[in-house]
Amino acid sequence: VAGTIAASVNGKGVVGVAPEVKIMSLKFIGPWSGSTSDAIEAIEYAKAEGVKISNNSWGGWRYSQSLKDAIEKSDSLFVAAAGNWGENNDGRWPHYPASYDSPNILSVAAINNKGKLPWWSNYGARSVDISAPGVSVLSSVPGMPPGTSGAVLSSVGTSGGKALTVGFGADEIGDSAKRQSFFEKAFEAVDRNGQQVVLVDDDQSDYQSGWGWYPDVGATLNSDIQSVTGSAPQEIDVPYWANGPSYEELSGKTVVWATGYAYNSYWGTTLTSTDQDTLTRFLNDGGKLIITGTDALYRTEDSTFVTETLNLDVISDVGGESFIGTTGTTFAGESYAFNDTYYAPYHDKVAPAASAAVSQGSYAAFDKWEPFSGTSMAAPHVTGTAALVASVNPVLRKDPVGLKSVVMHSGKPLSATSGKTVTGDMVNAKKAVVIPIITSVKPAPGFTAKDRTPTVGATVRDSVTQLAKTDIRLRIDGKAISAFSYDRDMDRLSYTPKENLSYGNHTIRVEATDREHNKGWRQWTFKVIERR
């Protein structure tokens, strides 16, 4: 999504719609959790930081007045994916926040490269505003910045305790000789000195094992350790969700705690609080420990065990497809390629947080691009377009409804979305930045006036050419008005009705056409009521 909006022009991968725009990434939801209150907090934070456009590829069926209020108070254009259920958002199952009737929400459906609406894209003649490319969209996905630490050796306590923590699984190293080399270096790093090895098999293979989802890594690592030490390790198999072995079972031995493919631990943690207490005591008493596995430290990143005992700075799920040892450490000259890139995104950043911990190597840097489909891929095309428009017309940064109007009214008509979205159009970034814009309108949209002859006003300007009154049209309730004035120096239209307007709702429409025949327009309503 970020790449579609803002990927730079650097000769790699893709280029974003608005490559110079600044991105603020706010994470309030994960694969399995997230709350409306967190969404509101993110929106309020963005407002406090001055964000003027937000891209939102999330939602559900539950209506929340608090969320709607937060969006309307955000002072920003809120671009929202319409949803991927093939539903009519005007019907029984609207998709929020895209389906709120808030004036600053711009709701987006997906189309394919033939200009057709895919079967899974939500739509709505009243609630979905515009469409954009959303099928097999190639863009950037998380890769790996250079120097991201993936293994750290920690010195613990005053009794010689040492722990090697790696952000990947030794079982993922595809070459058996490389795996054995890993353990040779690991045992050297923690000063094993001939101790018996205990292999704690704390993977997820015993959970729904009949489905074959999670391989048992114990057998692989058992064989590798035996090849390195000359004797089989003592293996302790830990049932999923259970606590691992006690302090007494580990004392005086070198421990390899292998979590294997246990990344799916969102119901709890792989290293339980009891495990953490056991290992803290073990290390403080001079124990030797190797922690290895996909997401071994998931949900323990901020625990005392990680931050104080191991002195680590851990961020889960940063990625990494290979590992390179650091010069001057035990792992100097080592390099490991992982055999299953599916699990690469679940590798962790494991970096030193204090001098008692030293990085042993980093993930190899790489850039990555993949195609994805969904209204979540369509929305950023619109968000990027809005950013381009706001860059050409800075006044629109303070007028999210006006910015929405420009993006909506500059699209390319598509027969496939006619009657399926408000505009029936596909977003057109090239046209959006050149059409005349109408801002600072009066009376404000939704305004309630007691004056029956309220002054109608609007700033009407074009970024390329100087407009004249003859380029502008004003209509009130469908009736053409020619008696308005237009100040070319101030780009300001003004009109005061000579006769009282009737009580009730009134619709104003302003149109402008520049010399290249680019047409921009804006329509809004206000209400006249009796004085009391």
Coordinates of C-alpha atoms in Angstrom, one line a residue:
V1 CA 0.0 0.0 0.0
A2 CA 2.8 2.5 0.9
G3 CA 4.6 1.6 -2.3
T4 CA 1.6 2.3 -4.4
I5 CA 1.2 5.7 -2.8
A6 CA 4.8 6.8 -2.6
A7 CA 7.5 4.4 -3.9
S8 CA 10.4 6.5 -5.1
V9 CA 11.8 7.0 -8.6
N10 CA 15.0 4.9 -8.2
G11 CA 15.0 2.4 -11.0
K12 CA 13.8 -0.4 -8.8
G13 CA 10.5 -2.2 -8.6
V14 CA 7.6 0.3 -9.0
V15 CA 6.9 4.0 -8.8
G16 CA 4.2 5.3 -6.5
V17 CA 1.4 7.6 -7.7
A18 CA 2.9 10.4 -5.5
P19 CA 6.6 9.5 -5.1
E20 CA 7.6 12.7 -3.1
V21 CA 4.8 12.4 -0.5
K22 CA 5.7 11.7 3.2
I23 CA 4.3 8.6 4.7
M24 CA 3.3 8.1 8.4
S25 CA 2.6 4.4 9.1
L26 CA 0.2 3.9 12.0
K27 CA -0.3 0.2 13.1
F28 CA -3.3 -0.4 15.2
I29 CA -4.5 -3.7 13.9
G30 CA -2.8 -7.1 13.3
P31 CA -3.7 -10.3 11.5
W32 CA -5.9 -11.5 14.4
S33 CA -6.7 -8.5 16.6
G34 CA -7.6 -4.9 16.6
S35 CA -10.3 -2.7 18.1
T36 CA -12.4 0.3 17.2
S37 CA -10.9 2.2 20.2
D38 CA -7.4 1.6 18.7
A39 CA -8.6 2.9 15.3
I40 CA -9.9 6.1 17.0
E41 CA -6.6 6.5 18.8
A42 CA -4.7 6.2 15.6
I43 CA -7.0 8.8 13.8
E44 CA -6.6 11.2 16.7
Y45 CA -2.9 10.8 16.7
A46 CA -2.7 11.4 13.0
K47 CA -4.8 14.6 13.4
A48 CA -2.5 15.8 16.2
E49 CA 0.5 15.3 13.9
G50 CA -1.0 17.3 11.1
V51 CA -1.9 14.5 8.7
K52 CA -4.2 15.7 5.9
I53 CA -4.8 12.5 4.0
S54 CA -5.2 9.0 5.3
N55 CA -5.3 5.6 3.5
N56 CA -7.5 3.0 5.2
S57 CA -7.6 -0.6 4.1
W58 CA -9.6 -2.1 7.0
G59 CA -13.2 -2.3 8.2
G60 CA -16.1 -4.5 9.1
W61 CA -19.9 -4.6 9.4
R62 CA -20.3 -3.1 12.8
Y63 CA -21.5 0.5 13.0
S64 CA -19.7 2.8 15.5
Q65 CA -20.8 6.3 16.1
S66 CA -17.6 7.0 18.0
L67 CA -15.5 6.0 15.0
K68 CA -17.7 8.0 12.6
D69 CA -17.3 11.1 14.8
A70 CA -13.5 10.7 15.0
I71 CA -13.3 10.5 11.2
E72 CA -15.4 13.6 10.8
K73 CA -13.3 15.5 13.3
S74 CA -10.0 14.4 11.8
D75 CA -9.6 17.4 9.5
S76 CA -8.4 15.1 6.8
L77 CA -9.5 13.3 3.7
F78 CA -10.2 9.7 4.8
V79 CA -9.8 7.3 1.8
A80 CA -11.4 3.9 2.6
A81 CA -11.4 0.6 0.8
A82 CA -14.9 -0.5 0.0
G83 CA -14.4 -4.1 1.1
N84 CA -13.9 -7.5 -0.6
W85 CA -17.1 -9.5 -0.1
G86 CA -18.8 -8.8 -3.4
E87 CA -21.6 -7.0 -1.5
N88 CA -23.7 -3.9 -2.2
N89 CA -22.7 -1.5 0.5
D90 CA -26.0 0.3 0.0
G91 CA -27.8 -2.9 1.2
R92 CA -28.1 -5.0 4.4
W93 CA -24.3 -5.4 4.9
P94 CA -22.6 -2.0 4.6
H95 CA -18.8 -2.1 5.1
Y96 CA -17.6 0.5 7.6
P97 CA -15.8 2.9 7.7
A98 CA -16.2 3.1 3.9
S99 CA -20.0 3.2 4.2
Y100 CA -20.3 6.1 6.6
D101 CA -22.0 9.1 5.0
S102 CA -19.3 11.4 6.4
P103 CA -18.5 14.1 3.8
N104 CA -14.7 13.6 4.2
I105 CA -14.7 9.9 3.4
L106 CA -13.8 8.8 -0.1
S107 CA -14.8 5.2 -0.6
V108 CA -13.0 3.1 -3.3
A109 CA -14.0 0.0 -5.3
A110 CA -11.6 -2.2 -7.3
I111 CA -11.4 -2.7 -11.0
N112 CA -9.1 -5.0 -13.1
N113 CA -6.9 -4.1 -16.1
K114 CA -9.9 -4.5 -18.4
G115 CA -11.9 -1.9 -16.6
K116 CA -14.2 -4.5 -15.1
L117 CA -15.4 -4.8 -11.5
P118 CA -14.0 -8.1 -10.0
W119 CA -16.7 -10.3 -8.4
W120 CA -15.3 -9.8 -4.9
S121 CA -15.2 -6.0 -4.9
N122 CA -17.9 -4.3 -2.9
Y123 CA -19.8 -1.6 -4.7
G124 CA -22.7 0.9 -4.0
A125 CA -24.3 3.6 -6.1
R126 CA -24.8 5.7 -3.0
S127 CA -21.9 4.7 -0.7
V128 CA -18.9 3.9 -2.9
D129 CA -17.5 6.9 -4.6
I130 CA -15.0 5.8 -7.3
S131 CA -13.0 2.9 -8.5
A132 CA -9.2 2.3 -9.0
P133 CA -6.9 -0.6 -10.0
G134 CA -7.1 -3.4 -7.5
V135 CA -6.3 -6.7 -9.2
S136 CA -2.8 -8.1 -9.3
V137 CA -1.3 -4.8 -8.4
L138 CA 2.5 -5.1 -8.2
S139 CA 4.1 -3.1 -5.3
S140 CA 6.6 -3.1 -2.6
V141 CA 6.3 -5.5 0.4
P142 CA 8.4 -5.6 3.5
G143 CA 12.0 -6.5 2.7
M144 CA 15.1 -6.1 4.8
P145 CA 17.1 -2.9 5.4
P146 CA 20.8 -3.4 5.7
G147 CA 22.3 -4.1 9.1
T148 CA 19.2 -5.6 10.8
S149 CA 20.6 -7.7 13.5
G150 CA 19.3 -11.3 13.6
A151 CA 21.4 -12.9 16.4
V152 CA 22.8 -11.6 19.7
L153 CA 25.1 -13.1 22.3
S154 CA 24.2 -12.0 25.8
S155 CA 26.3 -12.2 29.0
V156 CA 24.0 -12.7 31.9
G157 CA 24.7 -12.2 35.6
T158 CA 28.0 -12.7 37.4
S159 CA 28.3 -16.5 37.1
G160 CA 29.2 -16.7 33.5
G161 CA 25.7 -17.2 32.1
K162 CA 25.5 -16.8 28.3
A163 CA 22.6 -16.8 25.9
L164 CA 22.6 -16.8 22.1
T165 CA 19.3 -15.6 20.8
V166 CA 18.5 -15.8 17.0
G167 CA 15.5 -14.4 15.2
F168 CA 15.1 -17.4 12.9
G169 CA 15.0 -21.2 13.3
A170 CA 18.2 -23.2 12.9
D171 CA 15.9 -25.8 11.3
E172 CA 15.2 -23.3 8.5
I173 CA 18.8 -23.5 7.3
G174 CA 18.4 -25.6 4.2
D175 CA 21.9 -27.2 4.0
S176 CA 22.6 -29.8 6.7
A177 CA 26.3 -28.9 6.7
K178 CA 25.4 -25.3 7.3
R179 CA 23.1 -26.3 10.2
Q180 CA 25.8 -28.2 11.8
S181 CA 28.2 -25.3 11.3
F182 CA 25.6 -23.1 13.0
F183 CA 25.6 -25.3 16.1
E184 CA 29.4 -25.5 16.2
K185 CA 29.5 -21.7 16.3
A186 CA 26.6 -21.5 18.7
F187 CA 28.2 -23.9 21.3
E188 CA 31.4 -22.0 21.0
A189 CA 29.7 -18.7 21.5
V190 CA 28.0 -19.8 24.8
D191 CA 31.1 -21.6 26.1
R192 CA 29.5 -25.1 26.2
N193 CA 32.8 -26.7 27.3
G194 CA 31.6 -30.3 26.8
Q195 CA 28.3 -30.0 28.8
Q196 CA 25.5 -32.3 27.9
V197 CA 23.1 -30.7 25.5
V198 CA 19.3 -30.6 26.3
L199 CA 17.1 -30.0 23.2
V200 CA 13.8 -28.5 24.3
D201 CA 11.4 -29.2 21.4
D202 CA 8.8 -26.4 21.9
D203 CA 7.4 -26.2 18.4
Q204 CA 3.8 -26.4 17.3
S205 CA 3.9 -29.8 15.6
D206 CA 1.7 -31.4 18.3
Y207 CA -1.1 -28.8 17.6
Q208 CA -3.5 -30.1 14.9
S209 CA -0.6 -32.4 13.9
G210 CA -3.0 -34.6 11.9
W211 CA -3.4 -31.7 9.4
G212 CA 0.3 -31.7 8.7
W213 CA 0.6 -27.9 9.2
Y214 CA 3.7 -27.7 11.4
P215 CA 6.7 -30.0 11.0
D216 CA 8.4 -31.5 14.0
V217 CA 11.8 -29.8 14.1
G218 CA 13.1 -31.9 16.9
A219 CA 14.3 -34.8 14.8
T220 CA 16.2 -32.5 12.4
L221 CA 18.0 -30.6 15.1
N222 CA 18.6 -33.8 17.2
S223 CA 20.6 -35.2 14.3
D224 CA 22.5 -32.0 13.7
I225 CA 23.5 -31.6 17.4
Q226 CA 24.6 -35.3 17.5
S227 CA 26.8 -34.8 14.5
V228 CA 28.5 -31.8 16.2
T229 CA 28.9 -33.2 19.7
G230 CA 29.2 -36.9 19.0
S231 CA 26.3 -37.8 21.3
A232 CA 22.6 -37.5 21.1
P233 CA 21.1 -34.6 23.1
Q234 CA 18.5 -35.2 25.8
E235 CA 15.3 -34.2 24.1
I236 CA 12.3 -32.8 26.0
D237 CA 9.1 -32.4 24.0
V238 CA 6.9 -29.6 25.3
P239 CA 3.2 -29.8 24.4
Y240 CA 1.8 -26.7 22.7
W241 CA 0.7 -24.0 25.3
A242 CA 2.4 -26.0 28.1
N243 CA 5.3 -24.8 30.3
G244 CA 8.7 -26.1 29.4
P245 CA 11.2 -28.1 31.6
S246 CA 12.0 -27.0 35.1
Y247 CA 15.2 -25.4 36.4
E248 CA 16.3 -28.7 37.8
E249 CA 16.0 -30.4 34.4
L250 CA 18.2 -27.8 32.8
S251 CA 20.8 -27.0 35.5
G252 CA 24.4 -27.8 34.6
K253 CA 23.6 -28.4 30.9
T254 CA 23.7 -26.5 27.7
V255 CA 20.1 -25.8 26.5
V256 CA 18.9 -25.5 22.9
W257 CA 15.4 -24.1 23.2
A258 CA 13.9 -24.6 19.7
T259 CA 10.4 -23.2 18.9
G260 CA 10.4 -24.3 15.3
Y261 CA 7.2 -23.2 13.5
A262 CA 5.4 -21.8 16.5
Y263 CA 4.8 -18.4 15.0
N264 CA 1.0 -19.0 15.4
S265 CA 1.1 -18.2 19.0
Y266 CA -1.3 -15.3 19.0
W267 CA -3.4 -17.0 21.8
G268 CA -0.4 -16.8 24.1
T269 CA 3.4 -17.0 24.1
T270 CA 5.7 -19.8 23.2
L271 CA 8.1 -18.9 26.1
T272 CA 5.5 -18.7 28.9
S273 CA 6.0 -16.5 31.9
T274 CA 7.1 -19.7 33.8
D275 CA 9.6 -20.5 31.1
Q276 CA 11.0 -17.0 31.3
D277 CA 11.4 -17.2 35.1
T278 CA 13.1 -20.6 34.7
L279 CA 15.5 -19.3 32.1
T280 CA 16.3 -16.2 34.1
R281 CA 17.3 -18.2 37.1
F282 CA 19.2 -20.7 34.9
L283 CA 21.2 -17.9 33.2
N284 CA 21.9 -16.1 36.4
D285 CA 23.4 -19.3 37.8
G286 CA 25.8 -19.6 34.9
G287 CA 23.6 -21.5 32.4
K288 CA 24.3 -21.8 28.7
L289 CA 21.3 -21.2 26.4
I290 CA 20.6 -21.1 22.7
I291 CA 17.1 -19.8 21.7
T292 CA 16.1 -20.5 18.1
G293 CA 12.9 -20.5 16.1
T294 CA 10.4 -18.6 14.1
D295 CA 8.8 -16.0 16.4
A296 CA 10.4 -17.5 19.5
L297 CA 10.0 -14.3 21.4
Y298 CA 6.6 -13.3 20.0
R299 CA 4.6 -11.4 22.6
T300 CA 7.5 -11.3 24.9
E301 CA 9.3 -8.5 23.2
D302 CA 8.8 -6.1 26.1
S303 CA 9.2 -8.6 28.9
T304 CA 11.8 -8.3 31.7
F305 CA 13.3 -11.5 30.4
V306 CA 14.0 -10.1 27.0
T307 CA 14.8 -6.4 27.8
E308 CA 16.7 -6.9 31.1
T309 CA 17.9 -10.5 31.4
L310 CA 18.9 -10.9 27.7
N311 CA 19.4 -7.1 27.2
L312 CA 17.7 -7.3 23.8
D313 CA 15.8 -5.0 21.5
V314 CA 13.3 -7.3 19.7
I315 CA 10.8 -6.5 17.0
S316 CA 8.8 -9.4 15.7
D317 CA 8.1 -10.1 12.0
V318 CA 10.6 -7.9 10.2
G319 CA 11.5 -10.5 7.6
G320 CA 14.8 -11.9 6.4
E321 CA 15.6 -14.6 3.8
S322 CA 19.3 -15.2 4.7
F323 CA 21.8 -14.4 7.5
I324 CA 25.4 -13.2 7.4
G325 CA 27.8 -13.4 10.4
T326 CA 29.5 -10.3 11.6
T327 CA 33.3 -9.8 11.3
G328 CA 35.0 -10.1 14.7
T329 CA 32.4 -12.4 16.2
T330 CA 32.1 -16.1 16.6
F331 CA 29.9 -16.2 13.5
A332 CA 32.4 -14.3 11.2
G333 CA 32.4 -15.9 7.8
E334 CA 29.1 -17.8 8.3
S335 CA 26.2 -17.4 5.9
Y336 CA 22.9 -19.2 6.0
A337 CA 20.1 -19.2 3.4
F338 CA 16.6 -20.2 4.7
N339 CA 14.8 -22.9 2.9
D340 CA 11.2 -21.7 3.1
T341 CA 10.6 -18.0 2.2
Y342 CA 6.9 -18.4 3.3
Y343 CA 8.1 -18.0 6.8
A344 CA 10.6 -15.3 6.1
P345 CA 8.3 -12.5 7.1
Y346 CA 8.1 -14.0 10.6
H347 CA 11.8 -13.6 11.4
D348 CA 12.6 -11.2 14.1
K349 CA 15.0 -8.3 14.6
V350 CA 17.1 -9.3 17.6
A351 CA 19.5 -6.5 18.5
P352 CA 21.6 -5.6 21.5
A353 CA 20.0 -3.1 24.0
A354 CA 23.1 -2.9 26.3
S355 CA 26.8 -3.5 26.3
A356 CA 26.3 -6.9 27.8
A357 CA 24.8 -8.1 24.5
V358 CA 26.7 -8.2 21.2
S359 CA 25.3 -8.7 17.7
Q360 CA 26.6 -11.8 15.9
G361 CA 25.2 -11.2 12.5
S362 CA 22.5 -9.6 10.4
Y363 CA 20.0 -10.5 7.8
A364 CA 21.0 -9.8 4.2
A365 CA 19.4 -6.7 2.9
F366 CA 16.8 -7.2 0.1
D367 CA 14.1 -5.4 -1.7
K368 CA 10.9 -7.2 -2.5
W369 CA 7.8 -6.7 -4.8
E370 CA 4.7 -8.8 -5.0
P371 CA 1.3 -8.6 -6.7
F372 CA -1.8 -8.4 -4.5
S373 CA -5.5 -7.9 -5.2
G374 CA -8.3 -6.2 -3.2
T375 CA -10.0 -2.9 -2.6
S376 CA -7.0 -2.4 -0.2
M377 CA -4.9 -2.2 -3.4
A378 CA -7.3 0.2 -5.1
A379 CA -7.6 2.7 -2.2
P380 CA -3.9 3.8 -2.3
H381 CA -4.2 4.7 -6.0
V382 CA -6.8 7.2 -4.9
T383 CA -4.8 8.3 -1.8
G384 CA -1.8 9.0 -4.0
T385 CA -3.9 11.0 -6.4
A386 CA -5.3 13.1 -3.6
A387 CA -1.7 13.7 -2.4
L388 CA -0.8 14.9 -6.0
V389 CA -3.8 17.2 -6.1
A390 CA -3.0 18.7 -2.7
S391 CA 0.6 19.3 -3.7
V392 CA -0.5 21.3 -6.7
N393 CA -3.2 23.1 -4.7
P394 CA -2.0 23.5 -1.1
V395 CA -5.3 25.2 -0.1
L396 CA -7.0 21.8 -0.4
R397 CA -4.9 20.5 2.5
K398 CA -7.3 22.4 4.7
D399 CA -10.4 21.4 2.7
P400 CA -10.8 17.6 2.7
V401 CA -14.3 17.8 1.3
G402 CA -13.0 20.0 -1.6
L403 CA -10.1 17.6 -2.1
K404 CA -12.5 14.7 -2.3
S405 CA -14.6 16.7 -4.9
V406 CA -11.6 17.2 -7.2
V407 CA -10.6 13.5 -7.1
M408 CA -14.2 12.4 -7.7
H409 CA -15.0 14.8 -10.5
S410 CA -11.9 14.2 -12.5
G411 CA -12.3 10.5 -13.1
K412 CA -12.6 8.5 -16.3
P413 CA -16.0 7.0 -17.0
L414 CA -16.3 3.2 -16.9
S415 CA -19.4 1.4 -18.2
A416 CA -18.7 -1.5 -15.8
T417 CA -19.1 0.8 -12.7
S418 CA -22.0 2.9 -14.0
G419 CA -24.7 2.6 -11.4
K420 CA -22.3 0.7 -9.2
T421 CA -20.5 3.7 -7.7
V422 CA -21.5 7.3 -7.1
T423 CA -19.5 8.6 -10.0
G424 CA -19.2 5.5 -12.2
D425 CA -15.6 6.6 -12.8
M426 CA -12.1 5.3 -12.4
V427 CA -9.6 7.6 -10.7
N428 CA -7.6 9.7 -13.1
A429 CA -4.5 11.2 -11.5
K430 CA -3.3 13.1 -14.6
K431 CA -6.6 14.9 -15.0
A432 CA -7.1 15.5 -11.3
V433 CA -4.0 17.8 -11.0
V434 CA -5.1 20.0 -13.9
I435 CA -8.8 20.6 -13.6
P436 CA -10.0 23.9 -12.0
I437 CA -10.8 23.6 -8.3
I438 CA -13.6 25.1 -6.2
T439 CA -12.8 25.7 -2.5
S440 CA -13.8 27.9 0.5
V441 CA -17.5 27.6 -0.4
K442 CA -20.2 29.6 1.3
P443 CA -22.7 28.8 2.8
A444 CA -20.7 25.8 4.1
P445 CA -22.1 22.4 3.1
G446 CA -24.8 21.5 5.6
F447 CA -25.0 25.0 7.0
T448 CA -28.3 26.2 8.4
A449 CA -29.0 29.8 7.6
K450 CA -31.6 32.1 9.0
D451 CA -30.8 34.8 6.4
R452 CA -33.0 34.2 3.4
T453 CA -30.5 36.1 1.1
P454 CA -27.2 34.5 2.2
T455 CA -24.1 35.4 0.2
V456 CA -23.0 32.5 -2.0
G457 CA -19.2 32.4 -2.4
A458 CA -16.4 30.2 -3.6
T459 CA -12.8 30.4 -4.6
V460 CA -12.5 29.2 -8.2
R461 CA -9.0 28.8 -9.6
D462 CA -6.9 26.8 -12.0
S463 CA -3.3 25.8 -11.5
V464 CA -2.3 26.4 -15.1
T465 CA -4.4 29.2 -16.6
Q466 CA -6.0 32.4 -15.3
L467 CA -9.8 32.0 -15.2
A468 CA -12.3 34.6 -16.2
K469 CA -15.9 35.0 -15.3
T470 CA -16.9 33.6 -18.7
D471 CA -15.2 30.3 -17.7
I472 CA -17.5 29.9 -14.7
R473 CA -21.1 28.8 -14.2
L474 CA -23.2 29.2 -11.1
R475 CA -26.5 27.3 -10.5
I476 CA -28.8 27.5 -7.5
D477 CA -31.4 24.8 -7.3
G478 CA -30.7 24.1 -11.0
K479 CA -31.3 27.6 -12.1
A480 CA -28.4 29.3 -14.0
I481 CA -27.2 32.5 -12.3
S482 CA -25.4 35.1 -14.4
A483 CA -25.4 38.1 -12.0
F484 CA -22.5 36.8 -9.8
S485 CA -19.2 38.6 -9.6
Y486 CA -15.7 37.2 -10.0
D487 CA -12.5 38.8 -8.8
R488 CA -9.7 37.4 -11.0
D489 CA -7.0 38.7 -8.6
M490 CA -8.5 36.9 -5.6
D491 CA -10.1 34.0 -7.7
R492 CA -13.3 34.7 -5.8
L493 CA -16.9 34.2 -6.9
S494 CA -19.6 36.0 -5.0
Y495 CA -23.4 36.3 -5.4
T496 CA -26.1 37.7 -3.1
P497 CA -29.7 36.7 -4.1
K498 CA -31.9 39.7 -4.8
E499 CA -35.0 37.8 -3.6
N500 CA -35.6 35.7 -0.5
L501 CA -34.9 32.0 -0.8
S502 CA -37.6 29.6 0.3
Y503 CA -37.3 27.8 3.5
G504 CA -35.8 24.4 3.2
N505 CA -32.8 22.8 1.4
H506 CA -31.0 24.5 -1.4
T507 CA -28.4 23.1 -3.8
I508 CA -25.5 25.2 -5.2
R509 CA -23.3 24.1 -8.1
V510 CA -20.2 25.8 -9.4
E511 CA -18.5 24.8 -12.6
A512 CA -15.3 26.0 -14.2
T513 CA -13.7 25.2 -17.6
D514 CA -10.1 26.1 -18.4
R515 CA -8.6 26.8 -21.8
E516 CA -7.6 23.2 -22.3
H517 CA -11.3 22.3 -21.7
N518 CA -10.6 20.7 -18.4
K519 CA -13.8 20.9 -16.3
G520 CA -14.1 21.1 -12.6
W521 CA -17.2 21.4 -10.5
R522 CA -18.5 21.2 -7.0
Q523 CA -22.0 20.9 -5.7
W524 CA -23.3 21.2 -2.1
T525 CA -26.4 22.0 -0.1
F526 CA -27.4 24.2 2.8
K527 CA -30.7 24.9 4.5
V528 CA -32.7 28.1 5.2
I529 CA -34.9 28.1 8.3
E530 CA -37.2 30.6 10.0
R531 CA -35.9 33.0 12.6
R532 CA -37.3 32.2 16.1

